[in-house]
Short mmCIF file of C-alpha atoms in Angstrom, two decimals:
data_model
loop_
_atom_site.label_atom_id
_atom_site.label_comp_id
_atom_site.label_asym_id
_atom_site.label_seq_id
_atom_site.Cartn_x
_atom_site.Cartn_y
_atom_site.Cartn_z
CA MET V 204 -18.69 -39.89 -17.42
CA ILE V 205 -18.38 -36.47 -19.06
CA PRO V 206 -18.93 -36.65 -22.81
CA ALA V 207 -15.78 -35.82 -24.77
CA GLU V 208 -17.74 -33.36 -26.89
CA LEU V 209 -18.19 -31.05 -23.91
CA LEU V 210 -14.44 -30.84 -23.46
CA THR V 211 -13.50 -30.38 -27.09
CA SER V 212 -16.36 -28.38 -28.62
CA PRO V 213 -15.51 -25.01 -27.00
CA PHE V 214 -12.02 -25.13 -28.49
CA ALA V 215 -13.17 -26.43 -31.85
CA GLN V 216 -15.19 -23.25 -32.39
CA ILE V 217 -12.13 -21.04 -32.24
CA SER V 218 -10.89 -20.23 -35.72
CA ALA V 219 -7.24 -20.77 -36.54
CA ILE V 220 -5.06 -17.68 -36.26
CA ASP V 221 -2.16 -17.09 -38.61
CA PRO V 222 0.70 -16.10 -36.26
CA VAL V 223 2.69 -14.02 -38.76
CA PRO V 224 -0.01 -11.41 -39.62
CA THR V 225 -1.06 -11.33 -35.97
CA PHE V 226 2.52 -10.66 -34.86
CA LEU V 227 2.88 -7.95 -37.49
CA ARG V 228 -0.29 -6.26 -36.25
CA PHE V 229 1.11 -6.19 -32.73
CA VAL V 230 4.38 -4.71 -34.02
CA VAL V 231 2.41 -2.04 -35.89
CA ALA V 232 0.45 -1.32 -32.70
CA LEU V 233 3.76 -0.91 -30.85
CA LEU V 234 5.12 1.48 -33.49
CA LEU V 235 1.93 3.55 -33.53
CA GLY V 236 1.94 3.56 -29.73
CA MET V 237 5.46 5.01 -29.87
CA VAL V 238 4.15 7.72 -32.20
CA VAL V 239 1.33 8.52 -29.74
CA ALA V 240 3.88 8.73 -26.90
CA ALA V 241 6.17 10.95 -28.99
CA VAL V 242 3.31 13.31 -29.84
CA TYR V 243 2.42 13.44 -26.14
CA ARG V 244 5.98 14.30 -25.10
CA HIS V 245 6.32 16.96 -27.77
CA THR V 246 3.01 18.67 -27.10
CA ARG V 247 3.39 18.63 -23.31
CA GLY V 248 6.84 20.18 -23.52
CA ASP V 249 8.23 21.30 -20.17
CA THR V 250 5.00 20.58 -18.31
CA ALA V 251 5.56 18.26 -15.37
CA ILE V 252 4.50 14.77 -16.44
CA ALA V 253 4.85 11.36 -14.87
CA PRO V 254 8.02 9.73 -16.31
CA SER V 255 6.17 6.47 -16.96
CA PHE V 256 3.14 8.00 -18.68
CA PRO V 257 4.52 7.99 -22.28
CA ALA V 258 5.59 4.35 -21.85
CA THR V 259 2.13 3.56 -20.49
CA LEU V 260 0.54 5.04 -23.62
CA MET V 261 2.78 2.86 -25.79
CA LEU V 262 2.01 -0.33 -23.85
CA LEU V 263 -1.69 0.50 -23.70
CA CYS V 264 -1.86 0.66 -27.49
CA VAL V 265 -0.36 -2.83 -27.80
CA LEU V 266 -2.52 -4.30 -25.03
CA ILE V 267 -5.73 -2.98 -26.56
CA ALA V 268 -4.67 -4.41 -29.94
CA ILE V 269 -4.18 -7.80 -28.27
CA VAL V 270 -7.53 -7.61 -26.48
CA THR V 271 -9.30 -6.62 -29.69
CA GLN V 272 -7.66 -9.53 -31.51
CA VAL V 273 -8.77 -11.93 -28.76
CA ILE V 274 -12.36 -10.69 -28.83
CA GLY V 275 -12.76 -10.71 -32.60
CA ASP V 276 -16.47 -10.85 -33.47
CA ASN V 277 -17.40 -12.97 -30.45
CA ALA V 278 -19.79 -11.07 -28.18
CA ALA V 279 -19.65 -13.72 -25.46
CA ARG V 280 -15.87 -13.47 -25.37
CA ALA V 281 -16.12 -9.69 -25.09
CA PHE V 282 -18.33 -9.95 -22.01
CA SER V 283 -16.00 -12.56 -20.52
CA LEU V 284 -13.03 -10.23 -20.93
CA VAL V 285 -14.93 -7.38 -19.31
CA GLY V 286 -15.53 -9.59 -16.29
CA ALA V 287 -11.94 -10.80 -16.19
CA LEU V 288 -10.50 -7.29 -16.43
CA SER V 289 -12.91 -5.84 -13.87
CA ILE V 290 -10.53 -6.94 -11.11
CA VAL V 291 -8.09 -4.25 -12.25
CA ARG V 292 -8.40 -0.97 -10.39
CA PHE V 293 -6.80 2.24 -11.66
CA ARG V 294 -6.29 4.59 -8.73
CA THR V 295 -3.99 7.14 -10.38
CA VAL V 296 -5.86 10.40 -10.90
CA VAL V 297 -5.34 11.95 -14.34
CA ARG V 298 -5.37 15.66 -13.50
CA ASP V 299 -5.09 17.17 -16.96
CA THR V 300 -7.91 16.61 -19.44
CA GLN V 301 -5.31 16.43 -22.22
CA ASP V 302 -3.79 13.38 -20.53
CA THR V 303 -7.22 11.73 -20.57
CA ALA V 304 -7.52 12.52 -24.28
CA PHE V 305 -4.15 10.87 -24.96
CA VAL V 306 -5.22 7.76 -23.03
CA MET V 307 -8.29 7.54 -25.29
CA PHE V 308 -6.05 8.24 -28.31
CA SER V 309 -3.83 5.26 -27.43
CA VAL V 310 -6.80 2.97 -26.70
CA ILE V 311 -8.59 3.77 -29.96
CA THR V 312 -5.39 3.39 -31.99
CA GLY V 313 -4.76 -0.05 -30.52
CA MET V 314 -8.38 -1.01 -31.09
CA ALA V 315 -8.18 0.02 -34.75
CA VAL V 316 -5.01 -2.02 -35.33
CA GLY V 317 -6.41 -5.06 -33.50
CA SER V 318 -9.59 -4.98 -35.59
CA HIS V 319 -7.59 -4.91 -38.87
CA ASN V 320 -8.36 -1.24 -39.57
CA LEU V 321 -4.79 -0.07 -40.06
CA TRP V 322 -5.68 2.94 -42.17
CA VAL V 323 -8.12 4.14 -39.53
CA ALA V 324 -5.26 4.06 -37.00
CA VAL V 325 -2.79 5.81 -39.32
CA LEU V 326 -5.20 8.53 -40.45
CA GLY V 327 -6.36 8.98 -36.86
CA ILE V 328 -2.79 9.55 -35.70
CA ILE V 329 -2.24 12.10 -38.46
CA VAL V 330 -5.41 14.05 -37.66
CA VAL V 331 -5.25 13.84 -33.85
CA GLY V 332 -1.50 14.45 -33.82
CA SER V 333 -1.97 17.54 -35.99
CA ALA V 334 -4.70 18.78 -33.66
CA ALA V 335 -2.45 18.27 -30.63
CA LEU V 336 0.44 20.11 -32.28
CA TRP V 337 -1.92 22.89 -33.37
CA SER V 338 -3.14 23.33 -29.81
CA LYS V 339 0.47 23.72 -28.65
CA LEU V 340 0.84 26.79 -30.88
CA ASN V 341 -1.71 28.56 -28.64
CA ILE V 342 -3.66 29.84 -31.63
CA ILE V 343 -6.61 29.72 -29.26
CA PRO V 344 -5.20 31.15 -26.02
CA ASP V 345 -5.86 29.21 -22.85
CA ALA V 346 -7.96 30.74 -20.11
CA PRO V 347 -5.90 32.25 -17.28
CA PRO V 348 -5.22 29.62 -14.61
CA VAL V 349 -7.32 29.72 -11.46
CA TYR V 350 -5.46 29.91 -8.16
CA ILE V 351 -6.55 29.13 -4.62
CA LEU V 352 -5.41 31.88 -2.27
CA VAL V 353 -5.59 31.26 1.48
CA ILE V 354 -5.00 34.17 3.86
CA ARG V 355 -4.95 33.84 7.66
CA THR V 356 -5.51 36.83 9.91
CA LEU V 357 -6.33 37.45 13.55
CA VAL V 358 -10.02 37.08 14.29
CA SER V 359 -10.26 40.78 15.08
CA GLN V 360 -8.86 41.75 11.65
CA LYS V 361 -10.67 41.99 8.30
CA VAL V 362 -8.68 40.74 5.34
CA GLU V 363 -10.14 43.24 2.87
CA LEU V 364 -9.16 46.12 5.12
CA LEU V 365 -5.65 44.74 5.60
CA ALA V 366 -4.85 43.60 2.06
CA GLY V 367 -7.62 44.76 -0.26
CA GLY V 368 -5.30 47.15 -2.09
CA ILE V 369 -2.62 44.49 -2.55
CA LEU V 370 -5.16 42.02 -3.89
CA ASP V 371 -6.56 44.59 -6.32
CA MET V 372 -3.03 45.30 -7.56
CA HIS V 373 -2.05 41.69 -8.29
CA LEU V 374 -5.33 39.93 -9.11
CA VAL V 375 -7.57 40.20 -12.15
CA ASP V 376 -10.50 39.04 -10.06
CA ARG V 377 -11.17 37.10 -6.87
CA ARG V 378 -14.07 35.30 -5.26
CA LEU V 379 -14.36 34.40 -1.59
CA ILE V 380 -15.32 30.71 -1.40
CA ALA V 381 -14.71 29.81 2.25
CA VAL V 382 -14.16 31.35 5.68
CA GLY V 383 -13.11 29.40 8.76
CA THR V 384 -11.28 29.43 12.10
CA PRO V 385 -8.68 26.62 11.91
CA ARG V 386 -6.88 27.32 15.18
CA LYS V 387 -9.57 27.14 17.85
CA GLY V 388 -10.79 30.63 17.12
CA GLY V 389 -7.39 32.31 17.28
CA THR V 390 -7.21 33.08 13.58
CA MET V 391 -9.59 33.55 10.69
CA GLU V 392 -8.85 31.82 7.39
CA TYR V 393 -10.13 33.26 4.10
CA THR V 394 -10.06 31.15 0.94
CA TYR V 395 -10.34 32.81 -2.48
CA GLU V 396 -10.52 31.67 -6.07
CA ALA V 397 -8.40 34.17 -7.96
CA ARG V 398 -6.67 34.91 -11.25
CA LEU V 399 -3.30 36.64 -11.32
CA LYS V 400 -2.55 39.55 -13.63
CA GLY V 401 0.71 37.80 -14.53
CA GLU V 402 2.53 34.61 -13.58
CA GLY V 403 5.44 36.67 -12.20
CA ASN V 404 3.13 38.43 -9.76
CA ALA V 405 2.79 35.34 -7.57
CA VAL V 406 6.03 35.91 -5.65
CA ASP V 407 5.39 39.64 -5.32
CA LEU V 408 1.88 38.97 -4.04
CA MET V 409 3.13 36.54 -1.39
CA THR V 410 5.94 38.88 -0.33
CA GLU V 411 3.63 41.84 0.11
CA LEU V 412 0.99 39.82 1.96
CA HIS V 413 3.52 38.45 4.45
CA ALA V 414 4.78 41.98 5.09
CA VAL V 415 1.34 43.22 6.19
CA GLU V 416 0.96 43.47 9.94
CA GLY V 417 -2.01 41.43 11.10
CA ILE V 418 -1.71 38.73 8.42
CA GLN V 419 -0.58 35.49 10.06
CA GLY V 420 0.12 33.59 6.86
CA ALA V 421 -0.75 33.20 3.19
CA GLN V 422 -0.67 30.36 0.69
CA LEU V 423 -1.12 30.31 -3.07
CA ARG V 424 -1.55 27.26 -5.30
CA ARG V 425 -3.01 26.50 -8.67
CA GLN V 426 -6.43 24.93 -8.54
CA ASP V 427 -5.30 22.00 -10.71
CA CYS V 428 -1.92 21.44 -9.00
CA GLU V 429 -0.37 20.84 -5.65
CA GLU V 430 0.90 23.66 -3.44
CA PHE V 431 2.48 26.54 -5.28
#
């Protein structure tokens, strides 16, 4: 026979939870999550973003508040939740560091609400939201984006002799990072890291490169994006 104490004692240690304040905390977490999502949408502007990402930030804030409420001050429960949640795998790559910062923003906000530190969450949203809006004003200009430029020529041709003048005209600087022969030795492929003199020069650069006799193809894409 299993003693009844072994079945009842684990549950007897759990303190009673008042449902009304707990529900209100979750509602506050939802509202603050909506604020985080709104700040994200406003600061990202026309930048291509995943349609579900703002909603994910909002839900994440509520979920973290729930998890924090469940854990409370119980260290054993915290380790149990870590083990239970370790089965979740996040395979989506967050390409922009700002997106990573907003994920942390949502997590910390939910954690503050769940641990009964409402003012920490509110003041944090004010300060971090102001910082995000300030960064959108470009008071500190961003560094010019880095592009990957791939040029293919015949093996007998040298890319700098064919297009050195064009590259000097359209690029602030360039650095050769790879050379290869992708088509069984028929062509030579040169890969550069480069910075354009202006965003509008991308089309002109591609047009002029394709017009050069001896160049078999050219491709330009941002280092942090898919093909240009």
